[in-house]
PDB file of C-alpha atoms in Angstrom:
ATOM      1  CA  UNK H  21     -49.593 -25.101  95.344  1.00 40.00           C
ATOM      2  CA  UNK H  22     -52.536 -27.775  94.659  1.00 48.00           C
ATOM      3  CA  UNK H  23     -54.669 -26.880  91.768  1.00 62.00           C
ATOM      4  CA  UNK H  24     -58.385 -25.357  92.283  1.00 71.00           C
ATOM      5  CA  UNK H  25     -60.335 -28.106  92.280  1.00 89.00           C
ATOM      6  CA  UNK H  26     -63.741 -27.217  89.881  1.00 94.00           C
ATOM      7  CA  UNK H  27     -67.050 -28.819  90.394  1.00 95.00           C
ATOM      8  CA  UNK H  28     -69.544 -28.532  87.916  1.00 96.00           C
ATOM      9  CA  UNK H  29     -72.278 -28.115  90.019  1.00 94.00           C
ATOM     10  CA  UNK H  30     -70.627 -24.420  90.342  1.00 95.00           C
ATOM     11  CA  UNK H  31     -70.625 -24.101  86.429  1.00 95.00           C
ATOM     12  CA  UNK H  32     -73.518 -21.278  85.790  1.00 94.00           C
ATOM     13  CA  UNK H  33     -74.091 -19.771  82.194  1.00 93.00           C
ATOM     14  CA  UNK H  34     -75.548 -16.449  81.660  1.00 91.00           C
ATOM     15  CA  UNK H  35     -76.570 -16.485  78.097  1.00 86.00           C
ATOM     16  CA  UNK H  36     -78.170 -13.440  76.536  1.00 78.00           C
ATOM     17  CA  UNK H  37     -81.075 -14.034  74.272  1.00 75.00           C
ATOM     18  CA  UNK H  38     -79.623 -13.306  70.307  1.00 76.00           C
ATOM     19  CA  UNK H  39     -81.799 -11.355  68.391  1.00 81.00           C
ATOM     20  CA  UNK H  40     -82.101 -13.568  65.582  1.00 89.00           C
ATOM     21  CA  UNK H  41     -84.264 -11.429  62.325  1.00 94.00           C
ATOM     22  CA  UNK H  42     -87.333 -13.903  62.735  1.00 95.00           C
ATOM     23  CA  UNK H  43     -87.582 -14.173  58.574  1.00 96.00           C
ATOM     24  CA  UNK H  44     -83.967 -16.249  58.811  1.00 98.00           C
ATOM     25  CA  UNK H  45     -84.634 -17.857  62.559  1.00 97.00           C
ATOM     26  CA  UNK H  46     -87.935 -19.453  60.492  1.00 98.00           C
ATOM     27  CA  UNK H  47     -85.662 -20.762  57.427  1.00 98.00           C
ATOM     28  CA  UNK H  48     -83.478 -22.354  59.654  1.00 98.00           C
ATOM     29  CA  UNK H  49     -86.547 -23.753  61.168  1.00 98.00           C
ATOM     30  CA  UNK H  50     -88.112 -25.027  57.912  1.00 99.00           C
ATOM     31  CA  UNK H  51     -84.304 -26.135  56.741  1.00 99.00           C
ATOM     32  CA  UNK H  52     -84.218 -28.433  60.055  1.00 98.00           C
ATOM     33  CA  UNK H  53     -88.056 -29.342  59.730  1.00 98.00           C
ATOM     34  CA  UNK H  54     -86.709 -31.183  56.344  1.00 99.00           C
ATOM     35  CA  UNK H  55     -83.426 -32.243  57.495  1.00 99.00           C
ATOM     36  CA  UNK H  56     -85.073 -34.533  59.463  1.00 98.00           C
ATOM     37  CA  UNK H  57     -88.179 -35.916  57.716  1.00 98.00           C
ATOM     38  CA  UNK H  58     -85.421 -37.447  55.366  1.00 98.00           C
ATOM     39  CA  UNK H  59     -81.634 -38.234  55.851  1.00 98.00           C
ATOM     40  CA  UNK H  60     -80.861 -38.287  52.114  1.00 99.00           C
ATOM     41  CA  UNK H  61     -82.206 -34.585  52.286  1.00 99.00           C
ATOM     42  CA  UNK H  62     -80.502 -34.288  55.273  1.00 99.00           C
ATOM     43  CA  UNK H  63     -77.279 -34.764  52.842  1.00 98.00           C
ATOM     44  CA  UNK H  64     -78.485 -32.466  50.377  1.00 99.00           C
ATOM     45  CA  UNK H  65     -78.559 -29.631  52.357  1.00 99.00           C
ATOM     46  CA  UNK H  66     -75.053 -29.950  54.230  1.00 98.00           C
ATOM     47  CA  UNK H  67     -73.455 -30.541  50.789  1.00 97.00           C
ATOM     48  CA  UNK H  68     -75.843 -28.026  49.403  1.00 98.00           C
ATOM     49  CA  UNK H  69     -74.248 -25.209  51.586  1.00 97.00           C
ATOM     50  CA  UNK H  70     -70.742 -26.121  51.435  1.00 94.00           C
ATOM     51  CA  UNK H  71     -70.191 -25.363  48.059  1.00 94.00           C
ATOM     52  CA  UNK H  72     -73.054 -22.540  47.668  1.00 97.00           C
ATOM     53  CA  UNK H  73     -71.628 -20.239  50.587  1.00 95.00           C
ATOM     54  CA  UNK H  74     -73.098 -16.960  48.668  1.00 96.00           C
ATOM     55  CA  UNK H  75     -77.224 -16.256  47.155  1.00 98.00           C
ATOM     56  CA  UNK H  76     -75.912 -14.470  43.875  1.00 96.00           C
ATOM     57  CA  UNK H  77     -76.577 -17.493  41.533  1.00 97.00           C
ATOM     58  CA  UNK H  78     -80.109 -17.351  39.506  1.00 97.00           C
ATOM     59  CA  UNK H  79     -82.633 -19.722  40.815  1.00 98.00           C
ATOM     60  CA  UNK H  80     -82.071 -21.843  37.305  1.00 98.00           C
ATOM     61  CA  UNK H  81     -78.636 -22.203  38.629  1.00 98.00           C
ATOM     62  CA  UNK H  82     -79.429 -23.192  41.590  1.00 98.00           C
ATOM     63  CA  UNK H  83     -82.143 -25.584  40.737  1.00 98.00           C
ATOM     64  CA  UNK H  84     -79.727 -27.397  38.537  1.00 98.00           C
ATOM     65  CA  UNK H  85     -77.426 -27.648  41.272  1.00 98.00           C
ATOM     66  CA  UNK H  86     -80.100 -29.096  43.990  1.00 99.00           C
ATOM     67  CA  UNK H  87     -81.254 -32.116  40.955  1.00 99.00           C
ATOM     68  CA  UNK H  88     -77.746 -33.315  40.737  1.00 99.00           C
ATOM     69  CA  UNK H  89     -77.072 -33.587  44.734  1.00 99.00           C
ATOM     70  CA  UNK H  90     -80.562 -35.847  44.483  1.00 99.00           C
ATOM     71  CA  UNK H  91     -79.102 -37.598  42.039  1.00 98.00           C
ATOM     72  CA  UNK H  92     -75.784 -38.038  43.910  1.00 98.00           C
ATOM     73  CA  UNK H  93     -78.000 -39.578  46.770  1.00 98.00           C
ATOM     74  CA  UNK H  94     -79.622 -42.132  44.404  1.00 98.00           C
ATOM     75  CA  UNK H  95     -76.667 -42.687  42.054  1.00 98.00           C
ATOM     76  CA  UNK H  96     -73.299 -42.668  43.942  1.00 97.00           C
ATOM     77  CA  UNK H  97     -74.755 -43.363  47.976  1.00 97.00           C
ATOM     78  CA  UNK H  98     -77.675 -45.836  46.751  1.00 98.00           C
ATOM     79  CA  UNK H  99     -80.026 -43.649  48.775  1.00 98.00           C
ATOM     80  CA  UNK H 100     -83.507 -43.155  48.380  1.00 98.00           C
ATOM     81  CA  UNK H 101     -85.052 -39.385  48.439  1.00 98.00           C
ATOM     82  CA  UNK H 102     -88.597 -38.967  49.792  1.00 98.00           C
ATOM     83  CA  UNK H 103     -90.110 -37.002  46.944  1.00 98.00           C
ATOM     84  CA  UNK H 104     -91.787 -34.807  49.039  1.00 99.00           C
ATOM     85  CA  UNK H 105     -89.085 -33.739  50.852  1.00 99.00           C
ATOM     86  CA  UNK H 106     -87.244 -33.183  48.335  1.00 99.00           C
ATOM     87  CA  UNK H 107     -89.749 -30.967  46.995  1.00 99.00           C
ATOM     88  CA  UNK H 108     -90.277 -28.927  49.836  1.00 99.00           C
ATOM     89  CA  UNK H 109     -86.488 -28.497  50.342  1.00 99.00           C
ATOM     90  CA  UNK H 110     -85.995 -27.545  47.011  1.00 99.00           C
ATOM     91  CA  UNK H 111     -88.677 -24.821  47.079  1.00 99.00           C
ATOM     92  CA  UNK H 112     -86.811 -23.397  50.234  1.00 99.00           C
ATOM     93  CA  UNK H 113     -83.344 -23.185  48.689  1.00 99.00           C
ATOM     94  CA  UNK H 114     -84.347 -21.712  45.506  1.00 99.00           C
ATOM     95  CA  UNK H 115     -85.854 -19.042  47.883  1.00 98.00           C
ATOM     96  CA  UNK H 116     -83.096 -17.671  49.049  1.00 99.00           C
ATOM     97  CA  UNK H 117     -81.891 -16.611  45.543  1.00 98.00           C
ATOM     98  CA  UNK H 118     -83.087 -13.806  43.839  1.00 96.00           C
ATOM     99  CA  UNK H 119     -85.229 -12.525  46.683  1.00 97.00           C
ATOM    100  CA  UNK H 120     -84.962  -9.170  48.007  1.00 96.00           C
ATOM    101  CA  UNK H 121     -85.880 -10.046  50.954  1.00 96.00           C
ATOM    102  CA  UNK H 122     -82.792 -12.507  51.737  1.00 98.00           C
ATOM    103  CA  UNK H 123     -79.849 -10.299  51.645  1.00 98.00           C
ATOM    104  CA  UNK H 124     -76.178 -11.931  51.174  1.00 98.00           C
ATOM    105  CA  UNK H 125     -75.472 -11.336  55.004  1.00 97.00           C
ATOM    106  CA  UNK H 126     -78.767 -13.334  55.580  1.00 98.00           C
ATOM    107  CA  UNK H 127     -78.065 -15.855  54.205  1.00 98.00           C
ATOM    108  CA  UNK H 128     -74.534 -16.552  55.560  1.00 97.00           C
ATOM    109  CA  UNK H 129     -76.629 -16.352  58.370  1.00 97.00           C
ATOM    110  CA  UNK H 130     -78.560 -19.134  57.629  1.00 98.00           C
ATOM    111  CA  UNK H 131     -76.116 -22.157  56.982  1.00 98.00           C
ATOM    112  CA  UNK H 132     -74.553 -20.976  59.877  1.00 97.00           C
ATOM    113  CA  UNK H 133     -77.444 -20.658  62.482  1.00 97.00           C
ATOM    114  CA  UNK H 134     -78.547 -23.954  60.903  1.00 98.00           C
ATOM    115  CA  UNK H 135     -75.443 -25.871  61.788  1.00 98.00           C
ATOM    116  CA  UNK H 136     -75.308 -24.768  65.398  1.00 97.00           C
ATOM    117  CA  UNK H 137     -78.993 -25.542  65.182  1.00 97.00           C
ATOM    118  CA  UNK H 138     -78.261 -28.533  64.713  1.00 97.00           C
ATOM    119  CA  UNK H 139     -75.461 -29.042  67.143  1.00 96.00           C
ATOM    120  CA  UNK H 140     -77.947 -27.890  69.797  1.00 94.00           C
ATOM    121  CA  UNK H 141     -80.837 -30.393  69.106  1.00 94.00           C
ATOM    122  CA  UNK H 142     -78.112 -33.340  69.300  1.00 93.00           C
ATOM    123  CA  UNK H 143     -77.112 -32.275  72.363  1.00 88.00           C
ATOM    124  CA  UNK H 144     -80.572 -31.733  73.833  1.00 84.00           C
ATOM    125  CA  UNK H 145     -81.707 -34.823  72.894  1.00 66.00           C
ATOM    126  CA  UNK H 146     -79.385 -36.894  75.128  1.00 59.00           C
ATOM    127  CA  UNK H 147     -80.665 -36.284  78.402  1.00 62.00           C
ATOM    128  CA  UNK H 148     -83.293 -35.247  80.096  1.00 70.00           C
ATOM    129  CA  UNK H 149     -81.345 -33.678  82.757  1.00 79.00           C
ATOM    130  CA  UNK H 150     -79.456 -31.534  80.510  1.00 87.00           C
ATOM    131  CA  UNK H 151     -78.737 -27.985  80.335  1.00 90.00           C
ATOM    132  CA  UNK H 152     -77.879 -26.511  76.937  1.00 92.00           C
ATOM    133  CA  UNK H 153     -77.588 -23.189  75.640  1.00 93.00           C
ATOM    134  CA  UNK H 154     -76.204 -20.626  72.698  1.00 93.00           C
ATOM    135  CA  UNK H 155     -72.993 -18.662  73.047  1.00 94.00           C
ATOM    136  CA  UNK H 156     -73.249 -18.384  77.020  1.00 94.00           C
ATOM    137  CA  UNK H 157     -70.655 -16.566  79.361  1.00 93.00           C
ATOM    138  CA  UNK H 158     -69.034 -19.451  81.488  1.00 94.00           C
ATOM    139  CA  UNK H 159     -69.005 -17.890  85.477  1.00 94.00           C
ATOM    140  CA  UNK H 160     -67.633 -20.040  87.828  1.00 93.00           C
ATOM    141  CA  UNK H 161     -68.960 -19.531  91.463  1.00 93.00           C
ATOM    142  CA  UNK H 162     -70.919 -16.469  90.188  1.00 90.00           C
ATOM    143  CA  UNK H 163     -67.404 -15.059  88.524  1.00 92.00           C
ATOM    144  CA  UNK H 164     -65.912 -15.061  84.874  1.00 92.00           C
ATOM    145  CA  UNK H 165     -64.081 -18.516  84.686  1.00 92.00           C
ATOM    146  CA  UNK H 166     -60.942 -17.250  83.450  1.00 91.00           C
ATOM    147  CA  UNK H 167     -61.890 -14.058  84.220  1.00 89.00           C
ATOM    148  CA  UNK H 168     -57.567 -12.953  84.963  1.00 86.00           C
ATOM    149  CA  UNK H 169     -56.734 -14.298  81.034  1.00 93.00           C
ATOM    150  CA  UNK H 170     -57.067 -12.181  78.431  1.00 92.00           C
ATOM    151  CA  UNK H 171     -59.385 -14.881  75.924  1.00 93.00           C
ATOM    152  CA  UNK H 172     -61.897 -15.087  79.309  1.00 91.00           C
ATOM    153  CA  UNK H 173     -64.734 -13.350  77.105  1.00 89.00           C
ATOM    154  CA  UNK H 174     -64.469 -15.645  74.304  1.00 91.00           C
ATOM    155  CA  UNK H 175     -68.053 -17.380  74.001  1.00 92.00           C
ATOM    156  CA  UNK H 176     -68.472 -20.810  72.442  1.00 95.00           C
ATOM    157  CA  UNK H 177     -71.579 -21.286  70.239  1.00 96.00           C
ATOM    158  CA  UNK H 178     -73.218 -24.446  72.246  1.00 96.00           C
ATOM    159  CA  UNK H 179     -72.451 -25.265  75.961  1.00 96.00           C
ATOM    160  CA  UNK H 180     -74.027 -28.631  77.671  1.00 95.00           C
ATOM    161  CA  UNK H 181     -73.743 -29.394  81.009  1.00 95.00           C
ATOM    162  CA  UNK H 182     -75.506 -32.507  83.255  1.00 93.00           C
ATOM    163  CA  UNK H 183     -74.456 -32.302  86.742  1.00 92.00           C
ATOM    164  CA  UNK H 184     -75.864 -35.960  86.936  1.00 92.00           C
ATOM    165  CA  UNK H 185     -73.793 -37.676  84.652  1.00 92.00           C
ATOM    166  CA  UNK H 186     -71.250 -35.228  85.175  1.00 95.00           C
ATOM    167  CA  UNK H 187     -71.187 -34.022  81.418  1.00 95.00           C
ATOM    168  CA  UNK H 188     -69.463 -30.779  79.974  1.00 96.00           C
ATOM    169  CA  UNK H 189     -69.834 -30.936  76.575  1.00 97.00           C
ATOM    170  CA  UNK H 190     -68.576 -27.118  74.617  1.00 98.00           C
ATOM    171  CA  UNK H 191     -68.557 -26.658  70.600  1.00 98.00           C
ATOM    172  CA  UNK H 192     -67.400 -23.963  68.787  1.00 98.00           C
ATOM    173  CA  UNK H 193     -69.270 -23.870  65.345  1.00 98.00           C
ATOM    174  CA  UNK H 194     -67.209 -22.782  62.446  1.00 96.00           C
ATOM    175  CA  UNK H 195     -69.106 -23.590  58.986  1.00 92.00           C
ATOM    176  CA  UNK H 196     -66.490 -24.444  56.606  1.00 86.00           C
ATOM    177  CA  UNK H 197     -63.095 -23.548  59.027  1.00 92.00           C
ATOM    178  CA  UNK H 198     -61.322 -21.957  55.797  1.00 92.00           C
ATOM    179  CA  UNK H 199     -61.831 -18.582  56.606  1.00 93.00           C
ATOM    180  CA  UNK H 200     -60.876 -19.348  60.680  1.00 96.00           C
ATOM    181  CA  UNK H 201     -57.930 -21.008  59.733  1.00 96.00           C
ATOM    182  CA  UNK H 202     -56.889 -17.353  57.853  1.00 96.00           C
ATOM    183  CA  UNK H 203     -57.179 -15.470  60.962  1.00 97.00           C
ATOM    184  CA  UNK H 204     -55.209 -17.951  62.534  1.00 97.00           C
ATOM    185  CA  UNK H 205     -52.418 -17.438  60.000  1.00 97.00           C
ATOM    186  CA  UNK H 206     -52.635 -13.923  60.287  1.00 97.00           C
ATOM    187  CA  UNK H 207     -49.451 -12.116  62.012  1.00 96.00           C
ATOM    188  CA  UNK H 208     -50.963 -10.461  64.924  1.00 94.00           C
ATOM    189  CA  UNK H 209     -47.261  -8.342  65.467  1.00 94.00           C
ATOM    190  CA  UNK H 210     -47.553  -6.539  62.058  1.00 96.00           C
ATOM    191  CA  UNK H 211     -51.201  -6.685  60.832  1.00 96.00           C
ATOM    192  CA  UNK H 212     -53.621  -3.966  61.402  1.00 96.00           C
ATOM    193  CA  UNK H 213     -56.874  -2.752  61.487  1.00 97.00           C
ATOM    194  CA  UNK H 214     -59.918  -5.621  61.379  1.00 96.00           C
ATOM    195  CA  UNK H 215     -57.333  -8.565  60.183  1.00 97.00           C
ATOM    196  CA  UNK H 216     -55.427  -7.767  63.638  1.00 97.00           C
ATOM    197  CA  UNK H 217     -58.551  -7.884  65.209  1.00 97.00           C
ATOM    198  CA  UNK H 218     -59.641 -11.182  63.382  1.00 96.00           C
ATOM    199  CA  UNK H 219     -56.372 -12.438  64.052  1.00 97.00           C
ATOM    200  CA  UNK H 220     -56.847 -12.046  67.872  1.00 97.00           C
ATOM    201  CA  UNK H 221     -60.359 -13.424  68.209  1.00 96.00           C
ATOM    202  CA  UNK H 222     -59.293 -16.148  66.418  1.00 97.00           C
ATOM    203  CA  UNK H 223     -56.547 -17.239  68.724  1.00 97.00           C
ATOM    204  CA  UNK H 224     -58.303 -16.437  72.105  1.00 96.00           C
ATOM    205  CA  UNK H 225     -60.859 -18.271  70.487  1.00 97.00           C
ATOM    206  CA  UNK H 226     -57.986 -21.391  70.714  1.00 97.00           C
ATOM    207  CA  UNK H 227     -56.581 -20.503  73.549  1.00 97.00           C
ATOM    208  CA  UNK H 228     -60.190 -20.780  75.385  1.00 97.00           C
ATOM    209  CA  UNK H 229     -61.010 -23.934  74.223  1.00 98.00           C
ATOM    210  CA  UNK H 230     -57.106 -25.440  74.946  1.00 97.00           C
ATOM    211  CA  UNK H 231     -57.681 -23.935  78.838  1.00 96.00           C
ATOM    212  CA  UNK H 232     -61.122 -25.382  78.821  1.00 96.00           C
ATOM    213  CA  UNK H 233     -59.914 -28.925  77.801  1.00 96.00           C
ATOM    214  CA  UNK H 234     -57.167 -28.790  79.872  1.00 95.00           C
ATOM    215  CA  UNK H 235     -58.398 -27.640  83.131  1.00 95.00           C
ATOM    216  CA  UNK H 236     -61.377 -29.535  83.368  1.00 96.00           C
ATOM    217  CA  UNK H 237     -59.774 -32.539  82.085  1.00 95.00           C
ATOM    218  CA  UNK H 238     -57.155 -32.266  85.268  1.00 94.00           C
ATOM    219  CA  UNK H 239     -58.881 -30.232  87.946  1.00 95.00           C
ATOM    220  CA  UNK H 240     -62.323 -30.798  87.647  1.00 96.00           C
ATOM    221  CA  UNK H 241     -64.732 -33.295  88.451  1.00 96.00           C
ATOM    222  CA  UNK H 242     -66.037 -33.516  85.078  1.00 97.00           C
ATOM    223  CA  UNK H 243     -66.298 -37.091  83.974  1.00 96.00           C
ATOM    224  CA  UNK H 244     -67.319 -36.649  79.995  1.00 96.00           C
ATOM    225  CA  UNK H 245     -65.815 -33.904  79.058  1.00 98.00           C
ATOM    226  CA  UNK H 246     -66.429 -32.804  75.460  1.00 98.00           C
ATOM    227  CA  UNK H 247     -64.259 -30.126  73.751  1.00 98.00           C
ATOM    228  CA  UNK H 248     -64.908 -29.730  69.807  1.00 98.00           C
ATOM    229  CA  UNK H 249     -64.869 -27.149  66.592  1.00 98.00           C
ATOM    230  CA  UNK H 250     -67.779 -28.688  64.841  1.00 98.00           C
ATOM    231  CA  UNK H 251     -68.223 -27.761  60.824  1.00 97.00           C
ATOM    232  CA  UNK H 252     -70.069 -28.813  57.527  1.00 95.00           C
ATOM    233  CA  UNK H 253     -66.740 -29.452  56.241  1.00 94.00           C
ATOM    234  CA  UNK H 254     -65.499 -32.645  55.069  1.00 94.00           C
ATOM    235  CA  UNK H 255     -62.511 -33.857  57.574  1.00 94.00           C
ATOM    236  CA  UNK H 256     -60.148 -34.737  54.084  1.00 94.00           C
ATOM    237  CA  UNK H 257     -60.695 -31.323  52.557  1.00 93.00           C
ATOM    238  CA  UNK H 258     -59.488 -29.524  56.079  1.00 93.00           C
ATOM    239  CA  UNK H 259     -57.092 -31.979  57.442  1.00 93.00           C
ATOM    240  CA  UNK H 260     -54.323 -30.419  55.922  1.00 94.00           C
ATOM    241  CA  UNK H 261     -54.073 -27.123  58.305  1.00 95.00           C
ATOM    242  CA  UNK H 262     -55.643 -29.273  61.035  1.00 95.00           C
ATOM    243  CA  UNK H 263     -52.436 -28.449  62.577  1.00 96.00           C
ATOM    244  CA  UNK H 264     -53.503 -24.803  63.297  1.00 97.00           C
ATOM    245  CA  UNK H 265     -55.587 -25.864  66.201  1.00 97.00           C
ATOM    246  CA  UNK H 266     -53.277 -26.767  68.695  1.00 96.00           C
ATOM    247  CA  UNK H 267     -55.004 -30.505  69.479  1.00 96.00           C
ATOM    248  CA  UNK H 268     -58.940 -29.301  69.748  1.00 97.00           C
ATOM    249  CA  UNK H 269     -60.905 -32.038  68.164  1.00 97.00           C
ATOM    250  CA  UNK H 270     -62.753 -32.124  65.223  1.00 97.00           C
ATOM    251  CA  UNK H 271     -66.475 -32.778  64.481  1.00 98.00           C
ATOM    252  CA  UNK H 272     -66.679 -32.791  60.784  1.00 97.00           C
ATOM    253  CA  UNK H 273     -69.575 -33.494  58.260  1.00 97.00           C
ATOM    254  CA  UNK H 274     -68.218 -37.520  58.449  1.00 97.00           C
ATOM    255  CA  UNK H 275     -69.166 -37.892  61.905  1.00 98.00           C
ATOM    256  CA  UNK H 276     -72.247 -35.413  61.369  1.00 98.00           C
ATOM    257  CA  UNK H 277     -73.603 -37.452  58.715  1.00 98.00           C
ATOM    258  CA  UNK H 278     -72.906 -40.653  60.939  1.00 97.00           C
ATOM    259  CA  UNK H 279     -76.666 -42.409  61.006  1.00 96.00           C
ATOM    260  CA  UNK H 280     -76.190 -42.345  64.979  1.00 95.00           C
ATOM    261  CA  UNK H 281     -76.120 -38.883  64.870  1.00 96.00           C
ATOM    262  CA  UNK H 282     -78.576 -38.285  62.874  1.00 97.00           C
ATOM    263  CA  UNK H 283     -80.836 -40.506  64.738  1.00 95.00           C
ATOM    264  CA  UNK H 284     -80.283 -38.381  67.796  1.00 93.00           C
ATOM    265  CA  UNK H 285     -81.735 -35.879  65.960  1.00 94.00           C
ATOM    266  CA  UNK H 286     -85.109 -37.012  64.899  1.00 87.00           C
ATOM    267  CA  UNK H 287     -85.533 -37.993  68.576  1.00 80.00           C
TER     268      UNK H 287
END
């Protein structure tokens, strides 16, 4: 029996609007507004949330912290940090500590939002004829694409398709992976409660993207084809467990730092 055959001009998303609360929607704004007025700040705020993945610190804390990543910039990278900038981004950070008004669940939020943020501007930037969207329900020919597996409601954070170039470009965002590469560990057989349930998500989440890759790799008429877990982390400090997703490729902070990428995004 021959293989369906998919077209991607049969592709449809159906993408619910997230309610996003519109005082962290606006910091991821800001944090993007300054991301791009200055790569070294750019920098600052990647490595700034990597190792700062909780708001309980006091702002003097933190404020030490965001000097020495400058200075990293200048001192170890040779890079120059617009002043302003810097300012401005520095203002924003120390915001989200000690304010009542950014609770710890915000601001988890935040880095995260921010990185698929800016996973969707790099992908809306290169083409015009582009379709991009958040977390969307794949349907195939008006039905669930595979609607008869048991992972067929797993959603992927950014989806691009271009019927023109025939592009299908889909990225799961996971910030920092450790925490995803737990549920993957977990025993789904004797586990229980939510770390079952983690443990489940986490492989359908897997298993989607493997089916993805391989079917329209082999039975599709998709020509780039982009499957990817893109995160903030460095690729040396998760290569170890990279093992634990079955062959999906990696985007990591290396290639998102890349100046080529980066350029995409001020476009």
């Amino acid at each position: 029996m021959t293989a369906q055959k998919y077209k991607l001009k049969h592709i449809r998303f159906k993408s619910n609007r997230r309610i996003t609360p519109t005082h962290v929607h606006n910091v991821v704004l800001e944090l993007y507004k300054w991301a791009i007025s200055d790569y070294s700040c750019y920098r600052i705020i990647n490595s700034f949330f990597d190792s700062n993945r909780n708001n309980n610190e006091t702002q003097a804390v933190i404020g030490s912290r965001i000097e020495d990543l400058k200075e990293e910039q200048e001192v170890l990278y040779n890079n120059s940090v617009n002043r302003y900038s810097f300012y401005k981004l520095k203002k924003l950070l120390l915001d989200l500590f000690n304010n009542s008004l950014i609770s710890a669940q915000d601001y988890r939020m935040i880095y995260s939002y921010y990185l698929e943020y800016i996973t969707m501007q790099w992908r809306r930037t290169s083409g015009r004829f582009g379709k991009v969207v958040y977390e969307p329900l794949i349907k195939y020919k008006r039905k669930e694409l595979f609607g008869n597996k048991d992972f067929s409601k797993s959603k992927c954070d950014v989806v691009y398709k271009n019927n023109r170039d025939k592009s299908l470009c889909i990225y799961e965002c996971k910030f920092g992976l450790s925490t995803f590469y737990y549920h993957l560990r977990v025993d789904i057989n004797t586990a229980t409660g939510k770390l079952k349930k983690r443990g489940i998500q986490a492989n359908r989440k897997i298993q989607y993207l493997e089916e993805c890759n391989n079917v329209f790799k082999t039975s599709s008429d998709v020509i780039n084809l982009d499957v990817k877990i893109v995160t903030l982390a460095t690729r040396s400090s998760i290569i170890s467990s990279v093992g634990l997703l079955r062959g999906i490729d990696l985007m990591t902070r290396d290639e998102l730092e890349a100046k080529d990428f980066y350029d995409l995004l001020k476009k």
